mmCIF file of C-alpha atoms in Angstrom:
data_model
loop_
_atom_site.group_PDB
_atom_site.id
_atom_site.type_symbol
_atom_site.label_atom_id
_atom_site.label_comp_id
_atom_site.label_asym_id
_atom_site.label_seq_id
_atom_site.Cartn_x
_atom_site.Cartn_y
_atom_site.Cartn_z
ATOM 1 C CA HIS A 1 -15.717 -4.761 2.144
ATOM 2 C CA VAL A 2 -14.177 -3.181 5.093
ATOM 3 C CA THR A 3 -17.619 -2.317 6.684
ATOM 4 C CA TYR A 4 -18.785 -5.945 6.439
ATOM 5 C CA PHE A 5 -15.849 -7.008 8.657
ATOM 6 C CA TRP A 6 -16.284 -3.918 11.010
ATOM 7 C CA ASN A 7 -19.987 -4.662 11.516
ATOM 8 C CA GLY A 8 -19.239 -8.158 12.778
ATOM 9 C CA ASN A 9 -19.654 -10.052 9.274
ATOM 10 C CA ARG A 10 -22.921 -8.331 8.848
ATOM 11 C CA GLY A 11 -23.667 -6.776 5.479
ATOM 12 C CA GLY A 12 -25.782 -3.754 4.855
ATOM 13 C CA LYS A 13 -26.282 -0.628 6.864
ATOM 14 C CA PHE A 14 -27.478 -0.459 10.512
ATOM 15 C CA ASN A 15 -29.127 2.965 10.044
ATOM 16 C CA ALA A 16 -29.423 4.173 6.410
ATOM 17 C CA GLU A 17 -30.095 7.698 7.649
ATOM 18 C CA LEU A 18 -26.799 7.893 9.466
ATOM 19 C CA GLU A 19 -24.607 5.949 7.126
ATOM 20 C CA ASN A 20 -23.256 6.815 3.575
ATOM 21 C CA TYR A 21 -21.110 4.384 1.665
ATOM 22 C CA ILE A 22 -18.923 5.615 -1.182
ATOM 23 C CA GLU A 23 -17.409 2.768 -3.252
ATOM 24 C CA ILE A 24 -14.462 3.351 -5.508
ATOM 25 C CA PRO A 25 -14.819 0.500 -7.970
ATOM 26 C CA ALA A 26 -11.816 -1.816 -8.341
ATOM 27 C CA ASP A 27 -10.053 -2.332 -11.582
ATOM 28 C CA LEU A 28 -10.652 -5.911 -12.809
ATOM 29 C CA ILE A 29 -7.022 -6.903 -13.387
ATOM 30 C CA PRO A 30 -4.662 -8.777 -11.392
ATOM 31 C CA PHE A 31 -3.595 -6.823 -8.361
ATOM 32 C CA GLN A 32 0.191 -7.325 -9.053
ATOM 33 C CA GLU A 33 -0.212 -5.627 -12.460
ATOM 34 C CA ARG A 34 -1.580 -2.430 -10.907
ATOM 35 C CA PRO A 35 -0.308 -2.581 -7.145
ATOM 36 C CA TRP A 36 -1.331 1.063 -6.561
ATOM 37 C CA MET A 37 -4.780 -0.190 -7.014
ATOM 38 C CA LYS A 38 -7.200 2.743 -6.161
ATOM 39 C CA SER A 39 -5.265 4.253 -3.490
ATOM 40 C CA ALA A 40 -5.052 7.704 -5.076
ATOM 41 C CA GLU A 41 -8.769 7.644 -5.825
ATOM 42 C CA ILE A 42 -9.531 6.660 -2.435
ATOM 43 C CA ALA A 43 -7.304 9.427 -1.100
ATOM 44 C CA ASP A 44 -8.955 12.043 -3.435
ATOM 45 C CA GLU A 45 -12.453 11.109 -2.515
ATOM 46 C CA THR A 46 -11.705 11.065 1.265
ATOM 47 C CA ILE A 47 -9.883 14.498 1.068
ATOM 48 C CA LYS A 48 -12.860 15.768 -0.900
ATOM 49 C CA GLN A 49 -15.204 14.667 1.943
ATOM 50 C CA MET A 50 -12.863 16.188 4.679
ATOM 51 C CA TYR A 51 -12.869 19.427 3.070
ATOM 52 C CA ALA A 52 -16.690 19.198 2.644
ATOM 53 C CA ASN A 53 -17.024 18.322 6.446
ATOM 54 C CA SER A 54 -19.357 15.651 5.232
ATOM 55 C CA PHE A 55 -18.803 13.134 8.096
ATOM 56 C CA GLU A 56 -18.266 12.922 11.837
ATOM 57 C CA ILE A 57 -16.626 9.356 11.617
ATOM 58 C CA GLY A 58 -15.274 7.880 8.417
ATOM 59 C CA ARG A 59 -13.698 4.605 7.617
ATOM 60 C CA ILE A 60 -11.619 3.808 4.621
ATOM 61 C CA ASN A 61 -9.818 0.811 3.405
ATOM 62 C CA PHE A 62 -6.428 0.593 1.671
ATOM 63 C CA ALA A 63 -6.323 -3.136 0.698
ATOM 64 C CA ASN A 64 -3.030 -2.967 -1.214
ATOM 65 C CA GLY A 65 -0.507 -4.693 0.865
ATOM 66 C CA ASP A 66 -3.135 -7.448 1.653
ATOM 67 C CA MET A 67 -4.419 -8.115 -1.919
ATOM 68 C CA VAL A 68 -0.901 -7.606 -3.585
ATOM 69 C CA GLY A 69 0.802 -9.475 -0.770
ATOM 70 C CA HIS A 70 -1.294 -12.643 -1.763
ATOM 71 C CA SER A 71 0.119 -12.545 -5.186
ATOM 72 C CA GLY A 72 3.745 -13.353 -3.851
ATOM 73 C CA ASP A 73 5.206 -10.785 -6.278
ATOM 74 C CA PHE A 74 7.827 -8.999 -4.043
ATOM 75 C CA SER A 75 8.319 -5.858 -6.304
ATOM 76 C CA ALA A 76 4.502 -5.336 -6.793
ATOM 77 C CA ALA A 77 4.258 -5.638 -2.893
ATOM 78 C CA VAL A 78 6.943 -2.828 -2.422
ATOM 79 C CA LEU A 79 5.068 -0.512 -4.971
ATOM 80 C CA SER A 80 1.621 -1.445 -3.123
ATOM 81 C CA VAL A 81 3.027 -0.143 0.335
ATOM 82 C CA ALA A 82 4.582 2.869 -1.329
ATOM 83 C CA ALA A 83 1.303 3.836 -2.848
ATOM 84 C CA VAL A 84 -0.542 3.736 0.375
ATOM 85 C CA ASP A 85 2.353 5.593 2.159
ATOM 86 C CA LEU A 86 1.793 8.348 -0.493
ATOM 87 C CA ALA A 87 -1.842 8.377 -0.102
ATOM 88 C CA LEU A 88 -1.655 8.506 3.715
ATOM 89 C CA GLY A 89 0.806 11.542 3.470
ATOM 90 C CA ARG A 90 -1.936 13.244 1.454
ATOM 91 C CA LEU A 91 -4.547 12.446 4.073
ATOM 92 C CA MET A 92 -2.369 13.717 6.872
ATOM 93 C CA LYS A 93 -1.899 17.049 5.176
ATOM 94 C CA ALA A 94 -5.515 17.335 4.661
ATOM 95 C CA ALA A 95 -6.207 16.283 8.273
ATOM 96 C CA LYS A 96 -4.122 19.323 9.533
ATOM 97 C CA GLU A 97 -5.980 21.612 7.188
ATOM 98 C CA THR A 98 -9.377 20.377 8.054
ATOM 99 C CA ASN A 99 -8.848 19.746 11.769
ATOM 100 C CA THR A 100 -9.494 16.115 11.239
ATOM 101 C CA MET A 101 -7.986 13.324 13.367
ATOM 102 C CA LEU A 102 -6.787 10.075 11.644
ATOM 103 C CA ILE A 103 -6.476 6.738 13.168
ATOM 104 C CA VAL A 104 -4.359 4.303 11.046
ATOM 105 C CA VAL A 105 -4.684 0.554 11.783
ATOM 106 C CA ALA A 106 -4.307 -2.793 10.169
ATOM 107 C CA ASP A 107 -6.231 -6.081 11.013
ATOM 108 C CA HIS A 108 -3.207 -8.375 9.878
ATOM 109 C CA GLY A 109 -0.129 -8.413 8.022
ATOM 110 C CA ASN A 110 0.644 -9.688 4.574
ATOM 111 C CA ALA A 111 3.189 -7.633 2.595
ATOM 112 C CA ASP A 112 5.477 -7.361 5.592
ATOM 113 C CA GLU A 113 6.669 -11.073 5.109
ATOM 114 C CA MET A 114 6.871 -12.026 1.464
ATOM 115 C CA PHE A 115 9.074 -15.084 1.949
ATOM 116 C CA GLU A 116 8.444 -18.263 4.222
ATOM 117 C CA LEU A 117 10.699 -18.194 7.214
ATOM 118 C CA ASP A 118 12.238 -21.180 9.031
ATOM 119 C CA LYS A 119 10.359 -21.119 12.443
ATOM 120 C CA LYS A 120 13.547 -21.774 14.545
ATOM 121 C CA THR A 121 16.102 -19.916 12.630
ATOM 122 C CA LYS A 122 13.837 -17.127 11.144
ATOM 123 C CA LYS A 123 15.888 -17.444 7.833
ATOM 124 C CA VAL A 124 14.366 -17.548 4.380
ATOM 125 C CA VAL A 125 13.327 -21.066 3.321
ATOM 126 C CA PHE A 126 14.242 -22.092 -0.289
ATOM 127 C CA ASP A 127 12.469 -24.273 -2.486
ATOM 128 C CA SER A 128 13.986 -27.423 -4.480
ATOM 129 C CA LYS A 129 15.084 -25.126 -7.211
ATOM 130 C CA GLY A 130 16.943 -22.729 -4.869
ATOM 131 C CA PHE A 131 14.434 -19.955 -5.005
ATOM 132 C CA PRO A 132 12.913 -18.323 -1.896
ATOM 133 C CA LYS A 133 9.595 -19.991 -1.021
ATOM 134 C CA LEU A 134 6.854 -17.253 -1.389
ATOM 135 C CA LYS A 135 4.643 -16.484 1.436
ATOM 136 C CA THR A 136 1.181 -15.484 0.180
ATOM 137 C CA SER A 137 -0.645 -15.795 3.373
ATOM 138 C CA HIS A 138 -1.522 -13.364 6.049
ATOM 139 C CA THR A 139 1.185 -12.855 8.874
ATOM 140 C CA LEU A 140 0.684 -12.671 12.657
ATOM 141 C CA ALA A 141 3.005 -9.866 13.147
ATOM 142 C CA PRO A 142 1.766 -7.115 15.308
ATOM 143 C CA VAL A 143 -0.020 -4.286 13.248
ATOM 144 C CA PRO A 144 0.311 -0.474 13.692
ATOM 145 C CA PHE A 145 -2.121 1.544 15.502
ATOM 146 C CA ALA A 146 -1.357 5.481 15.202
ATOM 147 C CA ILE A 147 -3.307 8.492 16.049
ATOM 148 C CA TYR A 148 -2.516 11.453 13.955
ATOM 149 C CA ASN A 149 -3.613 15.117 14.852
ATOM 150 C CA ALA A 150 -5.071 13.965 18.224
ATOM 151 C CA GLU A 151 -4.303 17.474 19.692
ATOM 152 C CA ILE A 152 -7.450 18.740 18.187
ATOM 153 C CA LEU A 153 -9.260 16.975 21.135
ATOM 154 C CA GLN A 154 -7.532 19.378 23.445
ATOM 155 C CA LYS A 155 -6.857 16.577 25.942
ATOM 156 C CA ASP A 156 -4.227 13.956 26.491
ATOM 157 C CA ILE A 157 -4.850 10.406 25.158
ATOM 158 C CA THR A 158 -3.554 7.675 27.251
ATOM 159 C CA LEU A 159 -3.830 4.119 25.892
ATOM 160 C CA LYS A 160 -4.025 1.075 28.565
ATOM 161 C CA SER A 161 -0.723 -0.587 28.899
ATOM 162 C CA ASP A 162 -2.091 -3.457 31.017
ATOM 163 C CA LEU A 163 -3.922 -5.426 28.325
ATOM 164 C CA PRO A 164 -1.757 -8.374 27.554
ATOM 165 C CA ASN A 165 -3.998 -9.666 24.781
ATOM 166 C CA ALA A 166 -5.226 -6.439 23.416
ATOM 167 C CA GLY A 167 -6.867 -6.686 19.872
ATOM 168 C CA ARG A 168 -9.335 -5.169 17.558
ATOM 169 C CA ALA A 169 -11.960 -5.057 20.059
ATOM 170 C CA ASN A 170 -9.844 -2.735 22.119
ATOM 171 C CA ILE A 171 -9.186 -0.524 18.963
ATOM 172 C CA ALA A 172 -13.126 -0.275 18.433
ATOM 173 C CA ALA A 173 -13.599 0.895 22.066
ATOM 174 C CA THR A 174 -10.786 3.452 21.729
ATOM 175 C CA ILE A 175 -12.399 4.797 18.390
ATOM 176 C CA LEU A 176 -15.781 4.911 20.153
ATOM 177 C CA ASP A 177 -14.234 6.786 23.135
ATOM 178 C CA LEU A 178 -12.341 9.296 20.874
ATOM 179 C CA ALA A 179 -15.562 10.056 19.128
ATOM 180 C CA GLY A 180 -17.325 10.633 22.348
ATOM 181 C CA PHE A 181 -19.309 7.626 22.689
ATOM 182 C CA ASN A 182 -19.730 5.374 25.951
ATOM 183 C CA ILE A 183 -17.807 2.235 25.531
ATOM 184 C CA PRO A 184 -20.057 -0.850 25.554
#
C-alpha cells in the first residue's frame, strides 16, 4: 500500500532484482475493534530484517492512526497511536543495536483531530443532540519528520530552513541524500 503511493501511484516493482516486498496480512475486522492492527507483527518482521542486515533502505507503514482515525472512535484512536508508539520504541532499540538509521514521517494527520472544530474559535462543534461532532477525515496539520540514530553517518545533517512550502518531495530528496544518492 505505501509503496504504491511512494512510487507516484504506480503499482508493482521498478526493478524486481532490487526490491523485496514483505506483506503482513491485515485482519479482516473493523479497525476500531483491533486498533493495534498489525503494528507488533510489522515491528517483529522489521527488527528481524534489521538484525539480518537484509536491506539497504527499508520502508514500512504503520497505518493505525489513519485507518482507526477514519472510524471516529476516540478511544480506539488513542490505542492505535499507543500501539505505534510502542512499535517505534522497539524499532529505535533495534536501530541502535544494528547501526540502522530511522526516518519517521507521516503523509497527513487523522487521529490527531477526532472532533470537528469551529474554523474561527477552534472549539469543538456539537451536533443537534449535544454530542461532539466526529471528524473522520484527514487533517491538514503539519506532520512529524524525525531522523533517529543519524550519528552513524559521522557527519552533520542540516535541513534547509528556506523552503516555505516544503512537502513530501523534499522528504524524498532528503532520504535519497542520506542514502548516498544524487538528488534528481
